[in-house]
Short mmCIF file of C-alpha atoms in Angstrom, two decimals:
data_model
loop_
_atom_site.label_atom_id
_atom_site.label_comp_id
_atom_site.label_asym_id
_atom_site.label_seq_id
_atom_site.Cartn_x
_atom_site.Cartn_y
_atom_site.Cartn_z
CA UNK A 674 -0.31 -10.75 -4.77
CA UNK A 675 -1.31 -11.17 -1.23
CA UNK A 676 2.94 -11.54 -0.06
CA UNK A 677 3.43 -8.29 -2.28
CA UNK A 678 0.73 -6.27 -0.49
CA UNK A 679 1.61 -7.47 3.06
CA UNK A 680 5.28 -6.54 1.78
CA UNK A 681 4.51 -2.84 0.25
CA UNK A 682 2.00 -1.71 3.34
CA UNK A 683 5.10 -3.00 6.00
CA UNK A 684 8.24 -1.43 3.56
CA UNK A 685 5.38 1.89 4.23
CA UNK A 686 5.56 1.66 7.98
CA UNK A 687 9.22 0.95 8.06
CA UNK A 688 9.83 4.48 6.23
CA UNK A 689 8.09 6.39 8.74
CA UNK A 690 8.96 4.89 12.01
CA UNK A 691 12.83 4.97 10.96
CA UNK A 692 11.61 8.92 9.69
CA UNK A 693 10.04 8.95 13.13
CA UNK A 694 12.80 7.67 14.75
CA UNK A 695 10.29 5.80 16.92
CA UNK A 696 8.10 2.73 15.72
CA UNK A 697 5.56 3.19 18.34
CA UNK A 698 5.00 7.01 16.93
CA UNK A 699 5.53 6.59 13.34
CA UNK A 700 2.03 9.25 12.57
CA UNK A 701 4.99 11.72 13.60
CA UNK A 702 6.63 11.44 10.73
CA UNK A 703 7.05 13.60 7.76
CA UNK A 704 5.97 10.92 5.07
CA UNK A 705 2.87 9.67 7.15
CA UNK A 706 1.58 13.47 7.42
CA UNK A 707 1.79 13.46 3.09
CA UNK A 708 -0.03 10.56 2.72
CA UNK A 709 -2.47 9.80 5.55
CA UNK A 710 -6.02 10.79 4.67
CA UNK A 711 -7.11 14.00 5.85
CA UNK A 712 -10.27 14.98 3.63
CA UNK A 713 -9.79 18.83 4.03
CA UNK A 714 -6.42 18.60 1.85
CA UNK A 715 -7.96 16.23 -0.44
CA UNK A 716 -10.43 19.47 -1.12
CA UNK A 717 -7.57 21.01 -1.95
CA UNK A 718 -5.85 18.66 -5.29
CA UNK A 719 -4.22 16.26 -3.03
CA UNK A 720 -6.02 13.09 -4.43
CA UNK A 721 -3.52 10.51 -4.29
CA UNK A 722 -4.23 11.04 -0.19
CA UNK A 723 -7.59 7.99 -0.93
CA UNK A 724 -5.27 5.63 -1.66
CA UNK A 725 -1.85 5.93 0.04
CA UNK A 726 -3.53 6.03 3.21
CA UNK A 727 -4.94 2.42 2.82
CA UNK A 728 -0.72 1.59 2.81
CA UNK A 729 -0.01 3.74 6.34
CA UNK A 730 -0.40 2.18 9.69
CA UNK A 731 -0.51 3.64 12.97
CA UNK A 732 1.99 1.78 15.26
CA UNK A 733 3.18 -1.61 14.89
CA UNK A 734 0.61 -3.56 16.23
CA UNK A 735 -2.12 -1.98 13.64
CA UNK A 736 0.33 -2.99 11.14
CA UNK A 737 0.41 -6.82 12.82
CA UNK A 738 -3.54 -7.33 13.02
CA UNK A 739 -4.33 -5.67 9.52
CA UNK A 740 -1.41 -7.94 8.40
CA UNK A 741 -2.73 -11.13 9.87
CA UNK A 742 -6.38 -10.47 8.36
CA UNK A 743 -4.51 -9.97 4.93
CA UNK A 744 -2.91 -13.15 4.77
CA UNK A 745 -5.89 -15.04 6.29
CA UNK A 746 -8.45 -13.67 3.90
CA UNK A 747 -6.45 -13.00 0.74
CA UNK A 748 -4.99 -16.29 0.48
CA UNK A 749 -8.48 -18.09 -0.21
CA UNK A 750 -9.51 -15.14 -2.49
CA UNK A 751 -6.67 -14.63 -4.33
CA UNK A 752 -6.76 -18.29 -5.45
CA UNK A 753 -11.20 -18.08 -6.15
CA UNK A 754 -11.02 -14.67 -8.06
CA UNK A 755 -7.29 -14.84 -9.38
CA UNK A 756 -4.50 -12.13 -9.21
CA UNK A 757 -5.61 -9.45 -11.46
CA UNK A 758 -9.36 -9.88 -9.91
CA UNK A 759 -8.55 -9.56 -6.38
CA UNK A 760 -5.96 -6.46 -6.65
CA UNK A 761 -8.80 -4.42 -8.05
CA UNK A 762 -11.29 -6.12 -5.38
CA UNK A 763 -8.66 -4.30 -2.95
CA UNK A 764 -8.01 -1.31 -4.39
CA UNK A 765 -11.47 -0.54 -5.00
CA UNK A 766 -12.47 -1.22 -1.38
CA UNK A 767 -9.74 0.67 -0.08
CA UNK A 768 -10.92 2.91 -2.13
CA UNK A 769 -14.85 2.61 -0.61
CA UNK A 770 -13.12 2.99 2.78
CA UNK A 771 -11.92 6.59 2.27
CA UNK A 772 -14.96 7.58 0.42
CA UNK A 773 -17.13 6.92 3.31
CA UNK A 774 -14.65 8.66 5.42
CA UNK A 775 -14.61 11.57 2.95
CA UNK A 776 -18.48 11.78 3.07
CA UNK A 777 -18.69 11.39 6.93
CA UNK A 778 -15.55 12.62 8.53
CA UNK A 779 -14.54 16.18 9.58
CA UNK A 780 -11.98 17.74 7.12
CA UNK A 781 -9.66 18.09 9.86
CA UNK A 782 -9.83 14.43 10.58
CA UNK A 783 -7.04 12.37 9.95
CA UNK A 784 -7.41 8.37 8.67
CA UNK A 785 -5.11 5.61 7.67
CA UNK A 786 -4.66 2.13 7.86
CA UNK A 787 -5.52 -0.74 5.62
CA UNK A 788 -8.38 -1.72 7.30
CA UNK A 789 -10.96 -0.55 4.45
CA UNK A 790 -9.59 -2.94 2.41
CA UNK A 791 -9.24 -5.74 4.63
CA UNK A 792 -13.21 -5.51 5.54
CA UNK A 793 -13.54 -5.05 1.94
CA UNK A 794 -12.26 -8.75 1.63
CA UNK A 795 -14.70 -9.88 4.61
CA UNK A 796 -17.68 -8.64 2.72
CA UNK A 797 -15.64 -10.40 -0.48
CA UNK A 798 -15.70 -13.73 1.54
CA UNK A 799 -19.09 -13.60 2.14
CA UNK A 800 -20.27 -12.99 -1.42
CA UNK A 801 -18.23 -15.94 -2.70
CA UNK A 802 -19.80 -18.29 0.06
CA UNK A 803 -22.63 -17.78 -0.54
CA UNK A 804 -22.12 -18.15 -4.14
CA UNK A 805 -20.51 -21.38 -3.24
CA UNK A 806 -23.75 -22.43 -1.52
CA UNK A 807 -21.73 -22.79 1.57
CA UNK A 808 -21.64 -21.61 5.39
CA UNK A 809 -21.26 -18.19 5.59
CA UNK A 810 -22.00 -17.99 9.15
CA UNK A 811 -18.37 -18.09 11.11
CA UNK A 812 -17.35 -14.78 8.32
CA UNK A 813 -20.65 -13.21 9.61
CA UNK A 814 -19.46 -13.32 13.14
CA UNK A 815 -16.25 -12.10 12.31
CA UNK A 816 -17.60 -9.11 10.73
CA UNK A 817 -19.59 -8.43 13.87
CA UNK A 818 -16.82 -9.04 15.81
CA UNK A 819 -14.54 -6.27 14.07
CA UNK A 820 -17.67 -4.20 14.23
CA UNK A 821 -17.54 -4.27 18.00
CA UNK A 822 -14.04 -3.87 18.46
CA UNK A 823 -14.66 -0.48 16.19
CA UNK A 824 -17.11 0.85 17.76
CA UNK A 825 -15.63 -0.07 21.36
CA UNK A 826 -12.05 1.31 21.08
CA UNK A 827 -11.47 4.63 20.26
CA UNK A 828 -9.68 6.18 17.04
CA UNK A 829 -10.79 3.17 15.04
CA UNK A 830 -12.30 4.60 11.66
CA UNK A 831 -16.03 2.68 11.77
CA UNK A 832 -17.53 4.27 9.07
CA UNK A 833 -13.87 3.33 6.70
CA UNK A 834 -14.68 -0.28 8.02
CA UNK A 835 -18.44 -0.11 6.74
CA UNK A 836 -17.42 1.58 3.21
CA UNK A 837 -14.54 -0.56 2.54
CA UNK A 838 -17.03 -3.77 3.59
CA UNK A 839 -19.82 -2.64 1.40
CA UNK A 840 -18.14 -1.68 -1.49
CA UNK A 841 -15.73 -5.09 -0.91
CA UNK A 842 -19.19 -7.22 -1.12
CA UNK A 843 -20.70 -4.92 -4.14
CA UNK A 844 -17.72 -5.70 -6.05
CA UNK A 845 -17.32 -9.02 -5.47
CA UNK A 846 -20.70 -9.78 -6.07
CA UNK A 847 -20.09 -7.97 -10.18
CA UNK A 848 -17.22 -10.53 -9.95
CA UNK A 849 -18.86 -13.74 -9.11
CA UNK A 850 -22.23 -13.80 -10.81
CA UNK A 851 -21.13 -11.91 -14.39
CA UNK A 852 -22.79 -14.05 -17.03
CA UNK A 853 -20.63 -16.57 -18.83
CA UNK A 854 -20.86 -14.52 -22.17
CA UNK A 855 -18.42 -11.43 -22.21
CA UNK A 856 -17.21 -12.23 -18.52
CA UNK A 857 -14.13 -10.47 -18.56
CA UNK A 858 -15.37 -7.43 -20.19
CA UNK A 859 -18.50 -7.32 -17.54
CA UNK A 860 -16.23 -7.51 -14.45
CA UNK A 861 -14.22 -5.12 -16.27
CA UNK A 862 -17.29 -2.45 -16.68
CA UNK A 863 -18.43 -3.04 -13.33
CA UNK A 864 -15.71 -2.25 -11.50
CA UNK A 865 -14.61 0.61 -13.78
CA UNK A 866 -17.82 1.48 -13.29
CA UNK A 867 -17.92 0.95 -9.68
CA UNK A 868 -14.85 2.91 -8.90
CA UNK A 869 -16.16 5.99 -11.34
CA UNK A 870 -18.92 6.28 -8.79
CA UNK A 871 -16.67 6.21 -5.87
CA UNK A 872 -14.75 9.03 -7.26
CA UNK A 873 -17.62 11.02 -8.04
CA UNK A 874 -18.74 10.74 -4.49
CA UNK A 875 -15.20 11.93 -2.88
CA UNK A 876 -15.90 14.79 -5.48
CA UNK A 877 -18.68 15.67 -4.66
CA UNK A 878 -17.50 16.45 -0.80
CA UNK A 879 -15.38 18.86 -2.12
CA UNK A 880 -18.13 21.03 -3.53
CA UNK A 881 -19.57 21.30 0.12
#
Protein backbone atom coordinates (compact mmCIF):
# COMPACT_ATOMS: atom_id res chain seq x y z
CA UNK A 1 0.00 0.00 0.00
CA UNK A 2 2.74 2.27 1.03
CA UNK A 3 4.54 1.95 -2.99
CA UNK A 4 0.85 2.69 -4.28
CA UNK A 5 0.43 5.87 -2.20
CA UNK A 6 3.99 7.21 -2.79
CA UNK A 7 3.03 6.30 -6.56
CA UNK A 8 -0.64 8.08 -6.74
CA UNK A 9 0.52 11.45 -4.64
CA UNK A 10 3.84 11.69 -7.34
CA UNK A 11 1.52 10.57 -10.74
CA UNK A 12 -0.61 13.95 -8.84
CA UNK A 13 2.35 16.27 -8.99
CA UNK A 14 3.46 15.09 -12.35
CA UNK A 15 -0.08 16.27 -13.82
CA UNK A 16 0.25 19.67 -12.66
CA UNK A 17 3.80 20.61 -13.15
CA UNK A 18 3.60 19.20 -16.90
CA UNK A 19 -0.12 21.41 -16.71
CA UNK A 20 2.16 24.05 -15.24
CA UNK A 21 4.65 23.68 -17.61
CA UNK A 22 7.06 24.28 -14.73
CA UNK A 23 7.82 21.72 -11.81
CA UNK A 24 9.04 24.30 -9.50
CA UNK A 25 5.43 26.20 -9.92
CA UNK A 26 3.12 23.39 -10.29
CA UNK A 27 0.25 25.47 -7.57
CA UNK A 28 -0.11 27.34 -11.08
CA UNK A 29 -1.79 24.90 -12.56
CA UNK A 30 -5.34 24.37 -13.48
CA UNK A 31 -5.76 20.86 -11.72
CA UNK A 32 -3.91 21.97 -8.42
CA UNK A 33 -6.39 25.13 -8.15
CA UNK A 34 -9.56 22.18 -8.30
CA UNK A 35 -8.25 20.21 -5.80
CA UNK A 36 -6.05 22.04 -3.27
CA UNK A 37 -7.92 22.86 -0.09
CA UNK A 38 -9.31 26.17 0.14
CA UNK A 39 -12.11 26.01 2.96
CA UNK A 40 -14.24 28.94 1.51
CA UNK A 41 -15.16 26.65 -1.66
CA UNK A 42 -15.56 23.72 0.46
CA UNK A 43 -18.59 26.07 2.03
CA UNK A 44 -19.74 26.05 -1.12
CA UNK A 45 -20.40 21.79 -2.14
CA UNK A 46 -16.90 21.27 -3.14
CA UNK A 47 -16.18 18.41 -0.57
CA UNK A 48 -13.98 16.17 -2.33
CA UNK A 49 -11.40 19.43 -1.83
CA UNK A 50 -10.52 17.42 2.21
CA UNK A 51 -9.15 14.78 0.58
CA UNK A 52 -7.52 15.46 -2.82
CA UNK A 53 -5.51 17.99 -1.26
CA UNK A 54 -3.68 15.42 1.03
CA UNK A 55 -2.47 13.99 -2.84
CA UNK A 56 -1.12 17.76 -4.12
CA UNK A 57 2.31 18.96 -3.38
CA UNK A 58 3.78 22.22 -3.68
CA UNK A 59 7.10 21.94 -5.66
CA UNK A 60 9.22 19.02 -5.93
CA UNK A 61 11.07 19.03 -2.97
CA UNK A 62 7.67 18.96 -0.70
CA UNK A 63 6.87 16.08 -2.79
CA UNK A 64 10.62 14.45 -1.90
CA UNK A 65 10.46 15.00 2.04
CA UNK A 66 6.65 14.00 2.42
CA UNK A 67 7.77 11.05 0.20
CA UNK A 68 10.72 10.01 2.27
CA UNK A 69 8.58 10.19 5.65
CA UNK A 70 6.01 7.88 3.75
CA UNK A 71 8.22 5.19 3.01
CA UNK A 72 10.09 5.44 6.36
CA UNK A 73 7.01 5.32 8.52
CA UNK A 74 4.55 3.29 6.45
CA UNK A 75 6.74 0.48 5.88
CA UNK A 76 6.82 -0.59 9.72
CA UNK A 77 3.05 0.20 9.99
CA UNK A 78 1.82 -1.23 7.13
CA UNK A 79 3.35 -4.58 8.17
CA UNK A 80 1.97 -4.03 12.41
CA UNK A 81 -1.63 -2.90 11.39
CA UNK A 82 -1.91 -4.64 7.85
CA UNK A 83 -3.08 -3.14 4.45
CA UNK A 84 -6.68 -2.51 4.87
CA UNK A 85 -5.86 -1.04 8.59
CA UNK A 86 -3.31 1.40 7.69
CA UNK A 87 -5.11 2.92 4.39
CA UNK A 88 -7.93 4.00 6.63
CA UNK A 89 -5.25 5.07 9.44
CA UNK A 90 -4.20 7.48 6.41
CA UNK A 91 -7.11 8.53 5.03
CA UNK A 92 -8.63 9.35 8.19
CA UNK A 93 -5.66 11.48 9.29
CA UNK A 94 -5.48 13.17 6.15
CA UNK A 95 -8.64 13.64 6.74
CA UNK A 96 -7.96 15.21 10.60
CA UNK A 97 -5.41 17.42 8.79
CA UNK A 98 -7.94 19.41 6.71
CA UNK A 99 -10.45 19.48 9.43
CA UNK A 100 -8.22 21.37 11.66
CA UNK A 101 -7.39 23.55 8.79
CA UNK A 102 -11.11 23.97 8.04
CA UNK A 103 -11.78 24.96 11.73
CA UNK A 104 -8.70 27.30 11.98
CA UNK A 105 -7.80 28.65 8.62
CA UNK A 106 -9.17 31.69 6.72
CA UNK A 107 -11.59 30.65 3.87
CA UNK A 108 -9.41 32.28 1.50
CA UNK A 109 -6.52 30.18 2.60
CA UNK A 110 -5.19 27.73 0.43
CA UNK A 111 -3.61 24.08 1.82
CA UNK A 112 -2.18 20.99 0.32
CA UNK A 113 0.30 18.54 0.77
CA UNK A 114 0.36 15.15 2.36
CA UNK A 115 1.77 16.14 5.36
CA UNK A 116 -1.52 15.57 7.58
CA UNK A 117 -1.26 12.23 6.89
CA UNK A 118 2.27 11.64 7.25
CA UNK A 119 2.15 13.20 11.01
CA UNK A 120 -0.87 11.18 11.26
CA UNK A 121 1.50 8.07 10.97
CA UNK A 122 4.05 9.74 13.58
CA UNK A 123 1.36 9.95 16.17
CA UNK A 124 0.46 6.15 14.68
CA UNK A 125 4.12 5.13 15.57
CA UNK A 126 3.93 6.29 18.80
CA UNK A 127 0.69 4.57 19.83
CA UNK A 128 2.00 1.20 18.63
CA UNK A 129 5.32 1.68 20.72
CA UNK A 130 4.08 2.20 23.32
CA UNK A 131 1.73 -0.58 22.97
CA UNK A 132 4.76 -2.60 22.22
CA UNK A 133 6.19 -1.57 25.61
CA UNK A 134 9.04 -0.15 23.71
CA UNK A 135 11.13 3.23 23.28
CA UNK A 136 9.12 5.75 22.04
CA UNK A 137 11.52 8.42 22.66
CA UNK A 138 13.62 8.94 19.15
CA UNK A 139 9.56 9.24 17.35
CA UNK A 140 8.96 11.88 20.13
CA UNK A 141 11.85 13.93 18.96
CA UNK A 142 10.96 13.62 15.55
CA UNK A 143 7.63 14.96 16.11
CA UNK A 144 9.19 17.95 17.83
CA UNK A 145 11.48 18.27 15.28
CA UNK A 146 8.76 18.64 12.39
CA UNK A 147 7.02 20.84 14.89
CA UNK A 148 9.89 23.28 14.74
CA UNK A 149 10.54 23.20 11.25
CA UNK A 150 6.55 24.22 11.01
CA UNK A 151 6.45 26.71 13.02
CA UNK A 152 9.96 28.17 11.78
CA UNK A 153 9.44 28.26 7.97
CA UNK A 154 6.77 29.98 6.57
CA UNK A 155 3.66 28.57 4.48
CA UNK A 156 3.95 25.30 6.35
CA UNK A 157 0.27 24.36 7.48
CA UNK A 158 0.99 23.80 11.57
CA UNK A 159 -2.29 23.41 12.65
CA UNK A 160 -2.84 20.43 9.38
CA UNK A 161 0.35 18.90 11.07
CA UNK A 162 -1.32 18.90 14.67
CA UNK A 163 -4.88 17.54 13.30
CA UNK A 164 -3.51 14.99 11.08
CA UNK A 165 -1.05 13.89 14.28
CA UNK A 166 -3.86 13.78 16.72
CA UNK A 167 -6.36 12.20 14.88
CA UNK A 168 -3.32 9.68 13.42
CA UNK A 169 -2.66 8.69 17.31
CA UNK A 170 -6.64 8.62 18.22
CA UNK A 171 -7.07 6.18 15.56
CA UNK A 172 -4.41 4.12 16.01
CA UNK A 173 -4.91 3.84 19.48
CA UNK A 174 -9.04 2.26 18.48
CA UNK A 175 -6.73 0.02 16.35
CA UNK A 176 -4.29 -1.39 18.75
CA UNK A 177 -6.07 -1.91 22.04
CA UNK A 178 -9.78 -3.17 20.53
CA UNK A 179 -10.61 -6.15 22.72
CA UNK A 180 -9.96 -9.58 21.30
CA UNK A 181 -13.81 -10.31 21.04
CA UNK A 182 -15.45 -8.61 17.89
CA UNK A 183 -11.99 -6.95 16.88
CA UNK A 184 -12.67 -6.32 13.45
CA UNK A 185 -16.05 -4.99 13.90
CA UNK A 186 -14.67 -2.52 16.86
CA UNK A 187 -11.89 -1.03 14.68
CA UNK A 188 -14.46 -0.93 12.15
CA UNK A 189 -16.99 1.30 14.43
CA UNK A 190 -14.31 3.35 15.65
CA UNK A 191 -13.02 4.61 12.80
CA UNK A 192 -16.40 4.91 11.03
CA UNK A 193 -17.12 6.49 13.91
CA UNK A 194 -14.12 8.55 14.10
CA UNK A 195 -14.32 9.88 10.62
CA UNK A 196 -18.34 10.70 11.13
CA UNK A 197 -17.07 13.16 13.69
CA UNK A 198 -14.50 14.62 11.50
CA UNK A 199 -17.06 15.33 8.94
CA UNK A 200 -19.40 16.80 11.22
CA UNK A 201 -16.76 19.20 12.33
CA UNK A 202 -15.76 20.43 8.58
CA UNK A 203 -19.67 20.88 8.56
CA UNK A 204 -20.08 22.60 11.02
CA UNK A 205 -17.53 25.51 9.63
CA UNK A 206 -19.73 25.93 6.98
CA UNK A 207 -22.64 27.08 9.11
CA UNK A 208 -20.33 30.01 10.39
Amino acid sequence: MVPTLIAVNTAVYVLTAVQAGNPMYNSLSVLFRELSLVPAYVHAGEWWRVITSGFLHIGPIHLVVNMLALWMLGRDLEIVLGRGRFLALYLVSLLGGSAAVMLFYAPDEQVAGASGAVFGLMGALVVVLRRLRAPAGQVFGIIGLNVVISLVIPGISLIGHLGGLVVGAAATAALVYAPPRNRTAVQAAAIAGLTVVLLLLIWATTLR
